[in-house]
XYZ file of C-alpha atoms in Angstrom:
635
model
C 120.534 96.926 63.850
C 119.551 95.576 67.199
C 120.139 98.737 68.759
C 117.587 100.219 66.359
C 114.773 98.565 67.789
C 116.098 98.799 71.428
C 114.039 98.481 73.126
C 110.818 96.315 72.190
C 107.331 98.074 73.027
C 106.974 96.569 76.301
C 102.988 95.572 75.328
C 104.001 93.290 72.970
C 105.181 90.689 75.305
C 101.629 90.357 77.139
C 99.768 90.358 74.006
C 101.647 88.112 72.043
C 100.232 85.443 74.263
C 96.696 86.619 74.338
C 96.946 86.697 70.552
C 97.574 83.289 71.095
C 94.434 82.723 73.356
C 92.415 84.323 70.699
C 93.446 82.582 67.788
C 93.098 79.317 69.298
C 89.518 80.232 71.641
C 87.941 81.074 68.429
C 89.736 78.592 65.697
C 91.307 76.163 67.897
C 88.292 73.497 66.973
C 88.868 74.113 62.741
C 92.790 74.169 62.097
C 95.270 71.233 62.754
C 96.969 70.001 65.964
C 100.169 71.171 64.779
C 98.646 74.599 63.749
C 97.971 74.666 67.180
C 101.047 73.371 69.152
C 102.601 76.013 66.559
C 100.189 78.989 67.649
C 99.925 77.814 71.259
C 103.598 77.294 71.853
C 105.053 79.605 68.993
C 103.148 82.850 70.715
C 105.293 82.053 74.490
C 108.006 81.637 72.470
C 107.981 85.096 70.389
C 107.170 86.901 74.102
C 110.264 84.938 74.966
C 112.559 86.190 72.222
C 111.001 89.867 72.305
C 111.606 89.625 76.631
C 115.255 88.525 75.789
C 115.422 91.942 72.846
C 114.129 94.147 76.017
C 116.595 92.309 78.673
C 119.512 92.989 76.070
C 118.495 96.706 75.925
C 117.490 97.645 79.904
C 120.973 95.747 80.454
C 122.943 97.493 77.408
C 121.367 100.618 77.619
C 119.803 101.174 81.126
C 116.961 103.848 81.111
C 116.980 106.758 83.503
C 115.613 105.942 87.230
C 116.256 102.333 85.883
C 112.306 102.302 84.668
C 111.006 101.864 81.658
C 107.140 103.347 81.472
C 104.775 102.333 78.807
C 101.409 104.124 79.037
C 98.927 102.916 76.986
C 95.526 104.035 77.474
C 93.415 105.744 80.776
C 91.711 102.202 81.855
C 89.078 104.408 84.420
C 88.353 107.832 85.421
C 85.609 108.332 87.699
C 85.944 111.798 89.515
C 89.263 111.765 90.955
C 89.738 107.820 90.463
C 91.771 107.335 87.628
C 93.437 104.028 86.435
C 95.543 103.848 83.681
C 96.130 100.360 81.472
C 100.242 100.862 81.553
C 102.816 98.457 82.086
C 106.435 99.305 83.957
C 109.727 97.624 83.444
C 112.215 97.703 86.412
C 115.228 95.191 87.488
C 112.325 93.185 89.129
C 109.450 92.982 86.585
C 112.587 91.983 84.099
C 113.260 89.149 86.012
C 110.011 88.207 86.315
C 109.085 88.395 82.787
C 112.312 86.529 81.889
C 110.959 83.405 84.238
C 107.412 83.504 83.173
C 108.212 84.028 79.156
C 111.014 81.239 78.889
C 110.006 78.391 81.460
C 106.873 79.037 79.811
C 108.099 78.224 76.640
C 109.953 75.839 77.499
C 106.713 74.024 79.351
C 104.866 74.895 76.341
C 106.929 73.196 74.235
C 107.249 70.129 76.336
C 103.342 70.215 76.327
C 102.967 69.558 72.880
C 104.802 65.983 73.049
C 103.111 65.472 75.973
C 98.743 66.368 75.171
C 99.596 65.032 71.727
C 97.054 62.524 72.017
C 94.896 65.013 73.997
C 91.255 65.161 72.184
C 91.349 68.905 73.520
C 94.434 69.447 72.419
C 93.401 73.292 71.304
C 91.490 73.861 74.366
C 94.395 73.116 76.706
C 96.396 75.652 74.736
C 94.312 78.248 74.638
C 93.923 77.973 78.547
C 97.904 77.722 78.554
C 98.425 80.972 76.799
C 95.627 83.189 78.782
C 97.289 82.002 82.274
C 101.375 83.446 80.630
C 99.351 86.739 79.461
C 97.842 86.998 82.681
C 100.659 86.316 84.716
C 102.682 89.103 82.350
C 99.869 91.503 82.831
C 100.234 90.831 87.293
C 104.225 91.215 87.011
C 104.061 94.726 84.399
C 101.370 96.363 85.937
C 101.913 99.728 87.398
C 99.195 100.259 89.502
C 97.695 97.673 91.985
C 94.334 97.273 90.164
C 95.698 96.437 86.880
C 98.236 93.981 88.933
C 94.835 93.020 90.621
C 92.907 91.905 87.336
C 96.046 89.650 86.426
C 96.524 88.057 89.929
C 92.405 87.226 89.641
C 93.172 86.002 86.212
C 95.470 83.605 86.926
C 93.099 82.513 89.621
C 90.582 82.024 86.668
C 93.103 80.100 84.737
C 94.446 77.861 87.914
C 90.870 76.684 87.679
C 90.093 75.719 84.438
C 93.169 73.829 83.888
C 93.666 72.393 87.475
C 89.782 70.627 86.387
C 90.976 70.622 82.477
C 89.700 66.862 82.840
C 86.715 67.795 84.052
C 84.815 64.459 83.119
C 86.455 63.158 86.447
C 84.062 64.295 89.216
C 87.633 64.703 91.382
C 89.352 67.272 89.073
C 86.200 69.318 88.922
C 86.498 69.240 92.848
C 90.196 69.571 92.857
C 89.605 73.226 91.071
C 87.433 74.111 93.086
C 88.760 73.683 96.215
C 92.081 76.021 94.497
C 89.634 78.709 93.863
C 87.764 78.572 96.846
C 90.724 78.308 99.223
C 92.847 81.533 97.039
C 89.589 83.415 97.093
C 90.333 84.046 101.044
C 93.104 85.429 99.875
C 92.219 87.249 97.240
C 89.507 89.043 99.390
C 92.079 89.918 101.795
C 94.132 91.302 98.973
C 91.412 93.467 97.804
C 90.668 95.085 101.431
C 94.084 96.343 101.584
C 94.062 97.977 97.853
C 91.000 99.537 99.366
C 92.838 100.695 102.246
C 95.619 101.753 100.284
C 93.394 103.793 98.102
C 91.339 105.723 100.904
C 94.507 106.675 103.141
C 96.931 107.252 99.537
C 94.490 108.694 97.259
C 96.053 106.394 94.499
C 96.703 102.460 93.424
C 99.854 103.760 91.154
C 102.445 101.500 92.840
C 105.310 104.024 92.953
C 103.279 107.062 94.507
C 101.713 104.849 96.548
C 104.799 103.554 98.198
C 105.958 106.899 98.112
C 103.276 108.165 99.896
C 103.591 105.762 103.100
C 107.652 106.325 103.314
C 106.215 109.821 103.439
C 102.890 109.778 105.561
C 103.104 105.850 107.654
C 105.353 106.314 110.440
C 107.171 103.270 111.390
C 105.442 100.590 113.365
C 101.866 102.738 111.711
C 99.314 100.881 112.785
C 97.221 101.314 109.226
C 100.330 99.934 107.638
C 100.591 97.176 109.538
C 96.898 96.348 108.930
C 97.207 97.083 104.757
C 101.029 94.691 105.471
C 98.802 91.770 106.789
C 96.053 91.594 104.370
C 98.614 91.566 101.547
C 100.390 88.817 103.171
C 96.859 87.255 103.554
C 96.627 87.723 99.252
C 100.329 86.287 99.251
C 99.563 83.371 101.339
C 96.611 82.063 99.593
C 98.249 82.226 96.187
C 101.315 81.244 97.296
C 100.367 78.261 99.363
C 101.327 79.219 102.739
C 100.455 78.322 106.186
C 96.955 78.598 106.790
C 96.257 78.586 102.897
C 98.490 75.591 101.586
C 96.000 73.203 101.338
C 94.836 73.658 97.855
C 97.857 73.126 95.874
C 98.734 69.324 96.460
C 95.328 68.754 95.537
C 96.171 71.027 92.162
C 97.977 67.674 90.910
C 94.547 66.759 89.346
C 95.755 68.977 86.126
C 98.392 67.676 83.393
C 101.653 67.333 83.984
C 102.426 70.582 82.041
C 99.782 72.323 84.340
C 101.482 71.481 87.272
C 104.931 72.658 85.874
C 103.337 75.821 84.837
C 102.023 76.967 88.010
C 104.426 75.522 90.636
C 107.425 76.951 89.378
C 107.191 79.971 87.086
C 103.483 82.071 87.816
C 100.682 81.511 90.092
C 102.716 80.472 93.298
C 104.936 82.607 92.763
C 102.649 85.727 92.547
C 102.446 86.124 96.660
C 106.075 86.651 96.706
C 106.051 89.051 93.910
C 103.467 90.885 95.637
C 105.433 91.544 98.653
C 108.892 92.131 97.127
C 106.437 94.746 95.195
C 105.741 96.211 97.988
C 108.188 96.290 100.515
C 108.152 99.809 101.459
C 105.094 98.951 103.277
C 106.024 95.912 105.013
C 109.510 97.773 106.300
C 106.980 100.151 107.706
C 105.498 97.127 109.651
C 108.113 95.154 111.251
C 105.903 93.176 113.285
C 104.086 92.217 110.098
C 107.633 90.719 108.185
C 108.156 89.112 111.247
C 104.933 87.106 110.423
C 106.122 86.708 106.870
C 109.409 84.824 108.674
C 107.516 82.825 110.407
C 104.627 82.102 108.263
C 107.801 80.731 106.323
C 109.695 79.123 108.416
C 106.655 76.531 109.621
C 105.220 76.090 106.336
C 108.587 74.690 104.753
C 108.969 72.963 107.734
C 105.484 70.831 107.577
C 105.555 70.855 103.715
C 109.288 69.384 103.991
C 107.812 66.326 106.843
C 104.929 65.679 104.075
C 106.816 65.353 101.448
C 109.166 62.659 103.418
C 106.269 60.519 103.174
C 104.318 60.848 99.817
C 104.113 58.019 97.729
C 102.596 59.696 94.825
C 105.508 61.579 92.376
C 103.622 64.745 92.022
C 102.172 65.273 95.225
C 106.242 65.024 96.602
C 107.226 67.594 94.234
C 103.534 69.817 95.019
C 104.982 69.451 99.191
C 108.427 70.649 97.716
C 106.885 73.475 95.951
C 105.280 74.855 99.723
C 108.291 74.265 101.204
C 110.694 76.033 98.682
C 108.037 78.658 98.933
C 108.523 78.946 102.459
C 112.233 79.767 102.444
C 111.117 82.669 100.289
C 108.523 84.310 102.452
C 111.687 83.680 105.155
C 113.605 85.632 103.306
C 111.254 88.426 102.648
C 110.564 88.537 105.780
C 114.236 89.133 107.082
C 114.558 92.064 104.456
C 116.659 89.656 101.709
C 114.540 90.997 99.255
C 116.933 89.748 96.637
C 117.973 86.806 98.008
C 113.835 85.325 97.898
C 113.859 86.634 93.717
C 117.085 84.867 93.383
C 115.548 81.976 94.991
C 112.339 82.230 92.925
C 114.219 81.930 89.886
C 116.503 79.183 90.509
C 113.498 77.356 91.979
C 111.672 78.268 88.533
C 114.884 76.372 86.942
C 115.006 73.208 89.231
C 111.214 73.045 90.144
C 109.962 73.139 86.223
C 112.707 70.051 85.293
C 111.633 68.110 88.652
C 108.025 68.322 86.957
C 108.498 68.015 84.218
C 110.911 64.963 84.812
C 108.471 63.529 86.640
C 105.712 63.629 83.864
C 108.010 62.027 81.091
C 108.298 58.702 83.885
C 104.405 58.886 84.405
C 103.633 59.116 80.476
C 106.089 56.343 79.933
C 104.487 53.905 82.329
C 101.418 54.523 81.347
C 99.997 56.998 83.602
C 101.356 55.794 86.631
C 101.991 57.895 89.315
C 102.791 55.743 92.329
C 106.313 56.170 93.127
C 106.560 52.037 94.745
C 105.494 51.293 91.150
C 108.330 52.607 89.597
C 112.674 51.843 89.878
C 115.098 51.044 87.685
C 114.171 53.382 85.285
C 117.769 55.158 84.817
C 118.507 52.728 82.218
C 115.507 52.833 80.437
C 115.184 56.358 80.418
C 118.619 57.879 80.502
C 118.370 61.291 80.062
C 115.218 61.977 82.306
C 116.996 60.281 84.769
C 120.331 62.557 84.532
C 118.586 65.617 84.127
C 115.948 64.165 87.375
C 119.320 63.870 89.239
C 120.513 67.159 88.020
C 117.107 69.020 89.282
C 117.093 66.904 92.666
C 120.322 67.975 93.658
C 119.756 71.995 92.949
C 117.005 71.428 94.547
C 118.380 69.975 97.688
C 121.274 72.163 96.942
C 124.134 70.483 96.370
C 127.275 72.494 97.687
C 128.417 74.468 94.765
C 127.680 72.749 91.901
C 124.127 73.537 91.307
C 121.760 76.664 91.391
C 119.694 76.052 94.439
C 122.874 75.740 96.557
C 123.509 80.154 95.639
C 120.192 81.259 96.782
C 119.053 78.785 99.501
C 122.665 79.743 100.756
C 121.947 83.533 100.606
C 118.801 82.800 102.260
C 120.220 80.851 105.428
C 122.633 83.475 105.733
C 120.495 86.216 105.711
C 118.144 84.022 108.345
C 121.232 84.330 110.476
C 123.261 87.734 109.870
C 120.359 89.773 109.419
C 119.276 92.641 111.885
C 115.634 91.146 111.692
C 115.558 87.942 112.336
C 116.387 85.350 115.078
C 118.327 81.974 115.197
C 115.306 80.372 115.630
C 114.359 80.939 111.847
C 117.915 80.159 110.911
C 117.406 76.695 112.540
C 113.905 76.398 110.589
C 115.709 76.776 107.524
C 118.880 74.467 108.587
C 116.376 71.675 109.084
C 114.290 72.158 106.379
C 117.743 71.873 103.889
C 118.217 69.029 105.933
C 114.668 67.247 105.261
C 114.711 68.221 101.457
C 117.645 66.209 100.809
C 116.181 63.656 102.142
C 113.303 63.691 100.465
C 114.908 64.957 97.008
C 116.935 61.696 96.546
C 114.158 59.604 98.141
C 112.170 60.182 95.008
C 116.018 59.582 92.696
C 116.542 56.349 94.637
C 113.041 55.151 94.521
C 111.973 56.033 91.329
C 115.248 55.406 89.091
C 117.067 52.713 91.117
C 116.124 49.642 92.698
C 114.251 46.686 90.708
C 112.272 47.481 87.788
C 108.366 47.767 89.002
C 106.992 48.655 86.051
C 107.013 48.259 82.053
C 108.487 51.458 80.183
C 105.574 51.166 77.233
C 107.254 54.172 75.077
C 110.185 56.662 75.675
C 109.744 60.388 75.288
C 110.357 62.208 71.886
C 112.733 65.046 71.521
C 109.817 67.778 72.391
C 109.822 66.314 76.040
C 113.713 65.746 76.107
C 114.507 69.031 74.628
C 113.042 71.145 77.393
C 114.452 68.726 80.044
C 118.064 69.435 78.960
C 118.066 72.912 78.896
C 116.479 73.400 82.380
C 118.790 71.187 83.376
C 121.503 72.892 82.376
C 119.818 76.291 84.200
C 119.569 74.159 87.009
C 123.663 74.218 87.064
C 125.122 77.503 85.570
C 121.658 79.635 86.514
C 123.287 80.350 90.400
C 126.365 81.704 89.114
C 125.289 85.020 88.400
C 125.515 85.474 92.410
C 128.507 84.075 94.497
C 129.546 84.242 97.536
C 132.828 85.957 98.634
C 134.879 82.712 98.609
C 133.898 81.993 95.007
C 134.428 85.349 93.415
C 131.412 87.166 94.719
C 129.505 88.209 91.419
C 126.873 90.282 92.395
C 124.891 90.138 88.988
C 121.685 89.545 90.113
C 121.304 91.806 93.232
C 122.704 94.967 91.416
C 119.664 94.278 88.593
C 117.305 94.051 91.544
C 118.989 96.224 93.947
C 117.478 99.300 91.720
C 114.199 98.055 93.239
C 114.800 96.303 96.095
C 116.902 97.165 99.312
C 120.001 95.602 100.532
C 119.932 93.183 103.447
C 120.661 95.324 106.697
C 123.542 92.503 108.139
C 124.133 92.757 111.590
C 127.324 89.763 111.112
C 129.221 90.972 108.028
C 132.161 88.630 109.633
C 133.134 86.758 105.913
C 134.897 83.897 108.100
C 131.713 83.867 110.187
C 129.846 83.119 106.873
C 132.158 80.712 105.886
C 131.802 78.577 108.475
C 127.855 78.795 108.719
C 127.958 78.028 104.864
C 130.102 74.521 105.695
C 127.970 73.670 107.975
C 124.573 73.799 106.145
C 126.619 72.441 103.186
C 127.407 69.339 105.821
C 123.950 68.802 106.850
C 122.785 68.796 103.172
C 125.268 65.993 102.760
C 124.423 64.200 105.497
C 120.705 63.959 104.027
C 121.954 62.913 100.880
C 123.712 59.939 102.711
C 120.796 59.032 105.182
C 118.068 58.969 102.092
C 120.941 56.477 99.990
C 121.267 55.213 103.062
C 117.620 54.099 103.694
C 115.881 53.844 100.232
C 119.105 52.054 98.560
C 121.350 50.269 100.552
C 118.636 49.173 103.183
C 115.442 50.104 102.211
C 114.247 48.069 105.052
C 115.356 50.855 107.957
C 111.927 53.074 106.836
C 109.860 50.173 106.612
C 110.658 48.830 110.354
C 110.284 52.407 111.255
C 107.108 53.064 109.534
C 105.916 49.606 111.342
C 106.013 50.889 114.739
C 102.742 52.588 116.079
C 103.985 55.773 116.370
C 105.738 55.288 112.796
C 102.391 54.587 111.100
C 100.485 57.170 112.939
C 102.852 59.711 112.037
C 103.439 58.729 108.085
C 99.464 58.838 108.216
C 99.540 62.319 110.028
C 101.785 64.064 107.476
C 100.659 61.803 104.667
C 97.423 64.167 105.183
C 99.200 67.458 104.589
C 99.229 67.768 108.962
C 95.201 67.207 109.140
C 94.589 70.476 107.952
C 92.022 69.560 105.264
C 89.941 67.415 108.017
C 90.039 70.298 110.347
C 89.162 72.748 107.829
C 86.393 70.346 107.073
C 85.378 70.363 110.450
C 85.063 74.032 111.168
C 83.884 75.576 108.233
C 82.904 73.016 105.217
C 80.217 70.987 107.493
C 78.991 73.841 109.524
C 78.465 75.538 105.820
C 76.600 72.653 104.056
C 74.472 72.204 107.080
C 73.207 76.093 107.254
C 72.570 75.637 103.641
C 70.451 72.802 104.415
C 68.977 75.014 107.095
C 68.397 77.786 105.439
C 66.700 75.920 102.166
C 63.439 77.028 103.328
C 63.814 80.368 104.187
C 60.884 82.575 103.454
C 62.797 85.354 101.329
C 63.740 82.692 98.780
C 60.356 81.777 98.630
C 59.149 85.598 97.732
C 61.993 85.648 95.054
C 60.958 81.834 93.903
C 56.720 83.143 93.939
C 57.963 86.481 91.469
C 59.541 84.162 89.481
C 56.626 82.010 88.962
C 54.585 85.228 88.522
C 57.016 86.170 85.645
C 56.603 83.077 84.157
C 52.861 82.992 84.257
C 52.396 86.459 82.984
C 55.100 84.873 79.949
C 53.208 81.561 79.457
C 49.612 83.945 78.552
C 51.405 86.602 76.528
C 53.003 83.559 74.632
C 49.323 82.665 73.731
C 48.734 85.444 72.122
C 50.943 84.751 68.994
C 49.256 82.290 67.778
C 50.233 83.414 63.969
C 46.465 83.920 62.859
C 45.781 86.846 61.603
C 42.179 87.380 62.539
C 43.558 87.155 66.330
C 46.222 90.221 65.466
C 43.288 91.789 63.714
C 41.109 91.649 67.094
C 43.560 92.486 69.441
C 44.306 95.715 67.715
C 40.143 96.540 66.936
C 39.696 95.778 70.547
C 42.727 98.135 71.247
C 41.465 100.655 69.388
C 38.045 100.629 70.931
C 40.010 100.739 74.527
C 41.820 103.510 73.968
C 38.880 104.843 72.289
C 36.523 104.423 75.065
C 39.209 105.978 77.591
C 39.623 109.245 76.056
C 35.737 109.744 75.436
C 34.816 108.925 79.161
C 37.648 111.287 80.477
């Protein structure tokens, strides 16, 4: 029976959401909360289940060319420009959908425990739904300008729930500073699909990276310029050096919000968009050799920043950058697979850390400051085991957790590959390094110690529920790739490999591997140790340290996210407001203001003349006539 309705029409997974949207846009205000957790979190769910009926058929059944096309309707045709509203299923998009449709749920789920008391309850929903069809719509899309509309749609969505509480005059600024700062980006973005179009004659993604393997020699000059304004889309939605600085600020959302967009759409979309199109960055070596490094340095100064936030969500919003970062390293020394892989698990770890995070805050009453906290593992049990569980994937625990496969793919890949340099390998070494420390900073902190504050209510089974089973992919999700030592399954890169390229090694050496695993196994370890170390058995040691002049100075420095917002502020906010100011009285606003006026006067005596008498109608039309009259007779 199941292979009957192999496989699922692949629309129905976008639109089951924006169903979803609809229902609760236009009736969210009129039905019951419940109606609307059911409609808001039921229509994720059913994209879920039909996503799982499609993965069960591409896997059982796997179409020819390993695509499955749906073509739905001719979007545009203008002349020669033609865009078609069709969606494409390939070992990437699958795994895509698969994060976006079931963390979803899952976060939509947890979101209806957790904005029950929520007066827009509805609201939050309906903005919920519209960001998962979006973000479907950006990972299906076959053609660049349909992927184009979704990645500018979950830019929409970023900023209506990032300021959902828009009665604080900081949220409303918060979301606007996201969709400002990803509008860079975005422009960027849209030069290169204009680029693309005028050298390729097309935005379908597969002749279009067919066309520059056939046309773009390597080291092209054009596709190095259309490589670099894609990574300037990915950086800005991805949070990446220079663009990072909008996302800790994104904390201003709910909880659920947070969850949402850190770990399974919008920051996620940059990478997408260059494992999408890696036939043009290969063409471009210099420009992957940015992606590396644009990589390596941002999980480097997200990883420091982190080290020293004191508020829960901000940590995990620094983790998000950095974890980020060892994806665009990867992409950037051709382990195309390894940064998906890595994107999943992160989905997995990231999701639970957040949503961990909000079941403490909602059960202290809205607290977020971690020194407020401890001794919360025995008053909330299970968030605390499944906290630990996401912590240590996420500072990837040697072989017992999901973060450890990829992350370990990753380093290797930063080492053994022909592209790369041991430079970026040490980038990545040392970021492992400062993520464990950080990681169990927050367990140790935030679970152990005394008891700061008083645990008003614990969270029902709709927060637990979610907790337990991202947990649980936080353990068993790396095991669908090994390394050679521990039966190397190869699972996930022979879904993707249909897509994406193999890693060209330039070490294949599997004792050589071994050995550089052990040793960035070690130096996780070791930051394990150092952050029990410091924050339980003498919590004292960061104190002194953070005493010293130089200690406080540079807790302050990264405490700012490196300074970037005040130089930003400095060299283009300021300068900004004050030619605004400037320019307040220029004359060409005054010729648009004086037609405006004129408009308004010429309204204000026409306005008059309805006066609803009817012996005024009755001379305006005898004085018409005699007008009109007196016009033809003289001429």
């Amino acid at each position: 029976m199941v292979d009957i309705l192999c496989p699922p029409p692949l629309w129905l997974i976008p639109v089951l959401p924006t169903v979803g949207f609809l229902v609760l846009a236009l009736f969210g205000a009129k039905i019951p909360r419940r109606w609307s957790a059911l409609v808001g979190a039921g229509s994720v769910g059913l994209a879920a289940a039909t996503t799982m009926c499609t993965a069960y058929c591409f896997l059982r059944h796997p179409p020819a060319g390993g695509i499955i096309e749906n073509k739905l309707w001719t979007w545009i045709h203008v002349g020669s420009f033609e865009i078609g509203f069709s969606l494409v299923l390939d070992g990437l998009s699958l795994v895509m959908i698969f994060v976006v449709t079931f963390v979803g749920f899952l976060i939509h789920l947890y979101s209806t425990g957790y904005m029950a008391d929520d007066p827009a309850f509805s609201r939050f929903f309906a903005y919920m739904n519209l960001f998962v069809a979006f973000m479907l719509m950006l990972v299906l899309a076959d053609n660049l300008f349909l992927l184009y509309l979704g990645w500018e749609g979950v830019g929409l969505c970023s900023y209506l729930l990032i300021g959902f509480w828009y009665q604080d005059p900081a949220n409303g600024a918060a979301a606007r500073k996201a969709f400002i700062v990803t509008r860079i980006g975005d422009t960027a973005m849209a030069v290169a699909l204009l680029l693309l179009y005028k050298h390729a004659g097309t935005l379908d993604i597969q002749r279009a990276m067919a066309w520059a393997a056939d046309n773009w020699e390597l080291g092209s000059g054009m596709a190095l310029a259309v490589a670099l304004l894609l990574l300037g889309g990915a950086v800005g939605k991805s949070a990446q050096l220079p663009l990072q600085t909008w996302l800790p600020d994104a904390m201003a959302g709910p909880t659920p919000v947070s969850a949402l967009i850190h770990a399974a759409t919008m920051v996620t979309a940059g990478v997408y968009l260059i494992a999408r199109t890696h036939v043009i960055f290969m063409l471009a070596p210099l420009a992957m050799t940015v992606v590396a490094i644009v990589g390596a340095m941002t999980l480097l100064l997200a990883g420091c920043s982190a080290l020293v936030q004191t508020d829960i969500k901000r940590v995990l919003a620094y983790s998000t950058i950095s974890q980020i970062g060892y994806m665009f390293l990867a992409l950037g020394v051709g382990a195309w697979s390894a940064a998906i892989f890595h994107l999943m698990t992160h989905a997995f770890f990231k999701a639970l850390l957040f949503l961990g995070a909000g079941a403490v805050i909602i059960s202290l009453h809205h607290e977020q400051d971690i020194f407020k906290m401890g001794g919360l593992r025995r008053r909330l049990p299970v968030v605390f085991w499944t906290f630990v569980i996401g912590s240590a994937s996420l500072a990837a625990l040697p072989l017992v957790t999901a973060g450890f496969y990829s992350k370990d793919l990753i380093l290797w890949a930063a080492w053994a590959s022909s592209a790369t340099s041991p430079w970026l390998w040490a980038a990545g070494v040392l970021g492992a390094f400062l993520t464990a420390v950080y990681s169990f900073r927050l367990v140790f902190i935030v679970f152990f110690g005394q008891e700061q504050g008083h645990v008003e209510h614990r969270p029902g089974f709709r927060i637990l529920v979610p907790l337990v089973v991202l947990a649980v992919l936080s353990v068993i999700g790396g095991f669908v790739e090994t390394p050679a030592y521990l039966g190397h399954v190869t699972s996930f890169s022979d879904l993707t490999g249909t897509v994406l390229p193999p890693v060209d090694f330039a070490i294949t050496s599997h004792s050589t591997e071994h050995l550089f695993q052990a040793v960035v196994a070690g130096i996780t370890l070791v930051g394990v140790f150092l952050a029990y170390l410091f924050y339980f058995k003498n919590p004292t040691i960061p104190a002194a340290i953070k005493a010293t002049s130089w200690g406080t100075w540079l807790s302050r420095f990264w405490l700012s996210g490196w300074g970037f917002d005040t130089l930003y502020d400095r060299l283009f906010v300021r300068p900004f407001v004050g030619l605004a100011r400037v320019l307040r009285g220029d004359p060409f606003d005054g010729i648009s203001s004086a037609l405006g006026r004129l408009t308004m006067a010429g309204n204000l005596v026409l306005t008059r003349t309805q006066d609803g008498r009817i012996r005024t109608y009755a001379f305006g039309i005898g004085l018409g006539a005699v007008i009109a009259l007196a016009i033809v007779v003289l001429t």
